[in-house]
Amino acid sequence: RRKREAEEEEERARREAEEEERRKRAEIDERTARGTRAKWGGLAEPGSVKNLFGSRVACVALGGTGALFVFENGEYGSTAGLPMGLHQRLGGRPGGDPPPDYVAMGSRGRYYVRFADGASAWDGPRRMGEELRTTDRRVATVAFGALFDSYFIVYADGWWNCGNIPRDLDEKIKAETIGPDLVAVSLGPNGEWMMKTRDNKMWWGGLLPTVSATVLEHKDTITGTWFGDNGSYLIRHR
């Protein structure tokens, strides 16, 4: 009997070790897909950005010249300059409330935040708010553009909704006949944009020369691009 119990315990330990190894491999794969490195410019508190960014960052958001990072465990860190409404939403929640799992920021105080329980809040264009209140789709990304009513929502199923986006982005969507194929879209306050599809094709437009040079340098490994005020940016790559 003791021998059988020992064998069962050994088998249980083996299965647990294999499961832990699978979990670690999946974690590494997910982090690699998100991008483990980044380049940025023009952001306030670049030292803080350097300390905050890492492979465990699950979400990046830029707004003004500030940056916010949501980590895998739901904790977050940021530089100064968050939109006041977002700062109050994040800082005013009781300790036991679900943490944020996705945040987007823009100029003029615009933001979108979703919490781990599915609840969300935002400050942005009226049309965007109407869309978010009536849809049952899960949001993948939200972006805010140059004008207050410029926005782009990408849903987890690849569909999207947008308003007053840059003309060259609109033309690219039509030229590529983009359907329910999107993974992410970023917009900037000076007409910048990035679009990414499920087959990992990416396009950019409206970039300043410094940003364009960085995109060209890392084009084959870029996983995401975000834009802030005064030409600030962050490019995430593998």
Tab-separated table of C-alpha atoms in Angstrom:
chain	number	residue	atom	x	y	z
A	1	ARG	CA	0.000	0.000	0.000
A	2	ARG	CA	2.791	2.415	0.931
A	3	LYS	CA	4.489	1.661	-2.378
A	4	ARG	CA	1.273	2.437	-4.300
A	5	GLU	CA	0.805	5.696	-2.386
A	6	ALA	CA	4.406	6.670	-3.117
A	7	GLU	CA	3.929	5.931	-6.813
A	8	GLU	CA	0.712	7.974	-6.889
A	9	GLU	CA	2.446	10.866	-5.148
A	10	GLU	CA	5.318	10.674	-7.620
A	11	GLU	CA	2.889	10.689	-10.554
A	12	ARG	CA	1.008	13.647	-9.076
A	13	ALA	CA	4.254	15.575	-8.642
A	14	ARG	CA	5.243	14.776	-12.235
A	15	ARG	CA	1.920	16.058	-13.602
A	16	GLU	CA	2.169	19.227	-11.521
A	17	ALA	CA	5.714	19.839	-12.770
A	18	GLU	CA	4.602	19.365	-16.389
A	19	GLU	CA	1.670	21.740	-15.892
A	20	GLU	CA	3.950	24.357	-14.353
A	21	GLU	CA	6.349	24.018	-17.279
A	22	ARG	CA	3.475	24.475	-19.765
A	23	ARG	CA	2.312	27.546	-17.846
A	24	LYS	CA	5.785	29.071	-17.928
A	25	ARG	CA	6.154	28.411	-21.666
A	26	ALA	CA	2.758	29.981	-22.360
A	27	GLU	CA	3.725	32.998	-20.245
A	28	ILE	CA	6.972	33.451	-22.167
A	29	ASP	CA	5.157	33.108	-25.505
A	30	GLU	CA	2.551	35.697	-24.477
A	31	ARG	CA	5.202	38.167	-23.359
A	32	THR	CA	7.167	37.686	-26.559
A	33	ALA	CA	4.024	38.293	-28.630
A	34	ARG	CA	3.336	41.523	-26.713
A	35	GLY	CA	6.927	42.685	-27.142
A	36	THR	CA	9.561	42.680	-24.416
A	37	ARG	CA	11.457	45.816	-25.467
A	38	ALA	CA	10.570	49.399	-26.317
A	39	LYS	CA	11.902	52.675	-27.654
A	40	TRP	CA	10.359	56.014	-26.783
A	41	GLY	CA	10.935	59.704	-27.147
A	42	GLY	CA	9.523	63.008	-25.951
A	43	LEU	CA	7.843	61.558	-22.868
A	44	ALA	CA	7.902	63.282	-19.500
A	45	GLU	CA	9.925	61.487	-16.844
A	46	PRO	CA	11.857	59.171	-19.201
A	47	GLY	CA	13.614	57.654	-16.193
A	48	SER	CA	10.276	56.561	-14.772
A	49	VAL	CA	9.276	55.107	-18.144
A	50	LYS	CA	12.504	53.094	-18.184
A	51	ASN	CA	11.837	51.776	-14.679
A	52	LEU	CA	8.198	50.925	-15.372
A	53	PHE	CA	8.396	49.275	-18.788
A	54	GLY	CA	9.220	45.575	-18.956
A	55	SER	CA	8.049	42.204	-20.218
A	56	ARG	CA	5.306	42.041	-17.565
A	57	VAL	CA	3.548	45.129	-18.956
A	58	ALA	CA	0.209	43.970	-20.380
A	59	CYS	CA	-1.062	47.383	-21.542
A	60	VAL	CA	0.567	50.660	-22.625
A	61	ALA	CA	-1.218	54.021	-22.761
A	62	LEU	CA	0.090	57.471	-23.721
A	63	GLY	CA	-1.690	60.775	-23.180
A	64	GLY	CA	-0.214	64.260	-23.264
A	65	THR	CA	3.446	63.483	-22.617
A	66	GLY	CA	2.583	61.026	-19.842
A	67	ALA	CA	2.569	57.240	-19.885
A	68	LEU	CA	0.693	54.546	-17.983
A	69	PHE	CA	1.504	50.841	-17.806
A	70	VAL	CA	-0.834	48.085	-16.608
A	71	PHE	CA	0.970	44.965	-15.434
A	72	GLU	CA	-0.077	41.328	-15.690
A	73	ASN	CA	-1.192	41.236	-12.052
A	74	GLY	CA	-3.499	44.253	-12.459
A	75	GLU	CA	-1.196	46.728	-10.766
A	76	TYR	CA	-0.262	49.837	-12.713
A	77	GLY	CA	2.336	52.580	-12.719
A	78	SER	CA	2.474	55.922	-14.448
A	79	THR	CA	4.333	59.142	-14.920
A	80	ALA	CA	2.759	62.492	-14.128
A	81	GLY	CA	0.152	63.944	-16.449
A	82	LEU	CA	-2.726	61.454	-16.388
A	83	PRO	CA	-6.139	62.868	-17.364
A	84	MET	CA	-7.828	64.027	-14.154
A	85	GLY	CA	-10.893	61.875	-14.771
A	86	LEU	CA	-8.771	58.759	-15.235
A	87	HIS	CA	-6.660	59.577	-12.192
A	88	GLN	CA	-9.824	59.820	-10.104
A	89	ARG	CA	-11.251	56.590	-11.534
A	90	LEU	CA	-8.095	54.645	-10.744
A	91	GLY	CA	-7.212	56.272	-7.445
A	92	GLY	CA	-10.716	56.450	-6.028
A	93	ARG	CA	-11.502	52.724	-6.137
A	94	PRO	CA	-11.548	50.764	-2.856
A	95	GLY	CA	-8.677	48.356	-2.397
A	96	GLY	CA	-10.829	45.277	-2.932
A	97	ASP	CA	-12.303	46.423	-6.243
A	98	PRO	CA	-11.213	44.710	-9.487
A	99	PRO	CA	-8.035	46.234	-10.968
A	100	PRO	CA	-7.797	47.763	-14.458
A	101	ASP	CA	-6.930	45.409	-17.298
A	102	TYR	CA	-6.973	47.908	-20.191
A	103	VAL	CA	-6.430	51.670	-20.379
A	104	ALA	CA	-6.266	54.108	-23.300
A	105	MET	CA	-5.495	57.824	-23.095
A	106	GLY	CA	-5.573	60.766	-25.463
A	107	SER	CA	-5.150	64.513	-25.478
A	108	ARG	CA	-7.787	66.895	-24.049
A	109	GLY	CA	-8.501	64.683	-21.055
A	110	ARG	CA	-9.915	61.774	-23.059
A	111	TYR	CA	-9.543	58.253	-21.723
A	112	TYR	CA	-11.053	54.771	-21.624
A	113	VAL	CA	-10.557	52.242	-18.824
A	114	ARG	CA	-11.878	48.707	-18.414
A	115	PHE	CA	-11.637	46.807	-15.155
A	116	ALA	CA	-11.166	43.087	-14.599
A	117	ASP	CA	-14.866	42.615	-13.833
A	118	GLY	CA	-15.828	44.042	-17.250
A	119	ALA	CA	-16.970	47.440	-15.953
A	120	SER	CA	-15.674	50.388	-17.955
A	121	ALA	CA	-15.584	54.187	-17.897
A	122	TRP	CA	-14.533	56.844	-20.372
A	123	ASP	CA	-14.436	60.500	-21.280
A	124	GLY	CA	-14.522	61.134	-24.996
A	125	PRO	CA	-16.639	61.890	-28.058
A	126	ARG	CA	-20.415	61.591	-27.745
A	127	ARG	CA	-20.617	59.162	-30.667
A	128	MET	CA	-17.971	56.947	-29.101
A	129	GLY	CA	-19.914	56.893	-25.851
A	130	GLU	CA	-23.111	55.922	-27.642
A	131	GLU	CA	-21.285	53.068	-29.359
A	132	LEU	CA	-19.764	51.749	-26.139
A	133	ARG	CA	-23.053	51.941	-24.244
A	134	THR	CA	-24.965	49.919	-26.836
A	135	THR	CA	-22.457	47.269	-27.927
A	136	ASP	CA	-22.047	43.860	-26.319
A	137	ARG	CA	-18.679	43.292	-27.995
A	138	ARG	CA	-15.505	43.189	-25.903
A	139	VAL	CA	-13.162	46.095	-26.540
A	140	ALA	CA	-9.636	45.247	-27.700
A	141	THR	CA	-8.239	48.768	-28.175
A	142	VAL	CA	-9.421	52.378	-28.086
A	143	ALA	CA	-7.587	55.338	-29.636
A	144	PHE	CA	-8.145	59.089	-29.634
A	145	GLY	CA	-7.096	61.339	-32.521
A	146	ALA	CA	-6.286	64.968	-33.267
A	147	LEU	CA	-9.815	66.366	-32.934
A	148	PHE	CA	-11.941	65.768	-29.854
A	149	ASP	CA	-14.435	63.669	-31.834
A	150	SER	CA	-11.728	61.580	-33.528
A	151	TYR	CA	-11.648	58.024	-32.160
A	152	PHE	CA	-11.158	54.394	-33.184
A	153	ILE	CA	-12.481	51.341	-31.316
A	154	VAL	CA	-11.275	47.846	-32.210
A	155	TYR	CA	-13.216	44.899	-30.806
A	156	ALA	CA	-11.854	41.511	-29.812
A	157	ASP	CA	-13.698	39.848	-32.709
A	158	GLY	CA	-11.850	42.053	-35.225
A	159	TRP	CA	-14.722	44.416	-35.974
A	160	TRP	CA	-14.349	48.126	-35.346
A	161	ASN	CA	-16.081	51.478	-35.065
A	162	CYS	CA	-14.548	54.890	-35.691
A	163	GLY	CA	-15.248	58.560	-36.222
A	164	ASN	CA	-13.422	61.465	-37.858
A	165	ILE	CA	-10.205	59.528	-38.451
A	166	PRO	CA	-7.268	60.766	-40.581
A	167	ARG	CA	-8.029	60.697	-44.292
A	168	ASP	CA	-5.011	58.560	-45.184
A	169	LEU	CA	-6.045	55.953	-42.599
A	170	ASP	CA	-9.563	55.892	-44.023
A	171	GLU	CA	-8.120	55.459	-47.510
A	172	LYS	CA	-5.850	52.616	-46.355
A	173	ILE	CA	-8.796	50.802	-44.751
A	174	LYS	CA	-10.701	51.025	-48.033
A	175	ALA	CA	-7.689	50.083	-50.165
A	176	GLU	CA	-6.982	46.990	-48.069
A	177	THR	CA	-10.712	46.163	-47.803
A	178	ILE	CA	-10.371	45.776	-44.054
A	179	GLY	CA	-13.243	43.783	-42.544
A	180	PRO	CA	-13.316	42.011	-39.164
A	181	ASP	CA	-9.541	41.740	-39.350
A	182	LEU	CA	-8.164	44.322	-36.943
A	183	VAL	CA	-6.126	43.729	-33.808
A	184	ALA	CA	-5.267	47.315	-32.900
A	185	VAL	CA	-5.349	50.904	-34.112
A	186	SER	CA	-3.466	53.820	-32.554
A	187	LEU	CA	-4.124	57.502	-33.242
A	188	GLY	CA	-2.114	60.564	-32.283
A	189	PRO	CA	-2.833	64.250	-31.630
A	190	ASN	CA	-1.051	65.348	-34.814
A	191	GLY	CA	-2.633	62.968	-37.319
A	192	GLU	CA	-0.362	60.005	-36.571
A	193	TRP	CA	-1.776	56.506	-36.833
A	194	MET	CA	-0.911	52.816	-36.767
A	195	MET	CA	-3.097	49.899	-37.877
A	196	LYS	CA	-2.461	46.202	-37.209
A	197	THR	CA	-4.374	43.206	-38.597
A	198	ARG	CA	-4.727	39.621	-37.429
A	199	ASP	CA	-2.141	38.394	-39.929
A	200	ASN	CA	0.375	40.792	-38.313
A	201	LYS	CA	0.404	43.291	-41.160
A	202	MET	CA	1.039	46.824	-39.918
A	203	TRP	CA	0.745	50.266	-41.498
A	204	TRP	CA	1.677	53.723	-40.218
A	205	GLY	CA	0.884	57.249	-41.323
A	206	GLY	CA	1.440	60.867	-40.336
A	207	LEU	CA	4.712	60.081	-38.567
A	208	LEU	CA	7.331	62.630	-37.633
A	209	PRO	CA	10.813	61.891	-39.067
A	210	THR	CA	12.208	60.683	-35.731
A	211	VAL	CA	9.328	58.249	-35.253
A	212	SER	CA	9.484	57.109	-38.866
A	213	ALA	CA	13.195	56.320	-38.492
A	214	THR	CA	12.539	54.201	-35.397
A	215	VAL	CA	9.713	52.359	-37.162
A	216	LEU	CA	12.000	51.571	-40.089
A	217	GLU	CA	14.720	50.366	-37.705
A	218	HIS	CA	12.436	47.854	-35.957
A	219	LYS	CA	9.678	47.351	-38.529
A	220	ASP	CA	9.842	43.544	-38.622
A	221	THR	CA	9.609	43.158	-34.839
A	222	ILE	CA	7.203	45.944	-33.818
A	223	THR	CA	4.150	44.824	-31.853
A	224	GLY	CA	2.590	48.203	-31.038
A	225	THR	CA	2.963	51.967	-31.420
A	226	TRP	CA	1.471	54.752	-29.280
A	227	PHE	CA	1.509	58.519	-29.768
A	228	GLY	CA	1.404	61.462	-27.355
A	229	ASP	CA	1.640	65.241	-27.483
A	230	ASN	CA	4.600	67.179	-28.886
A	231	GLY	CA	5.784	64.268	-31.000
A	232	SER	CA	6.154	61.876	-28.061
A	233	TYR	CA	5.828	58.171	-28.799
A	234	LEU	CA	6.500	54.643	-27.588
A	235	ILE	CA	7.231	51.739	-29.919
A	236	ARG	CA	7.055	48.234	-28.469
A	237	HIS	CA	8.968	45.451	-30.188
A	238	ARG	CA	10.299	41.943	-29.739
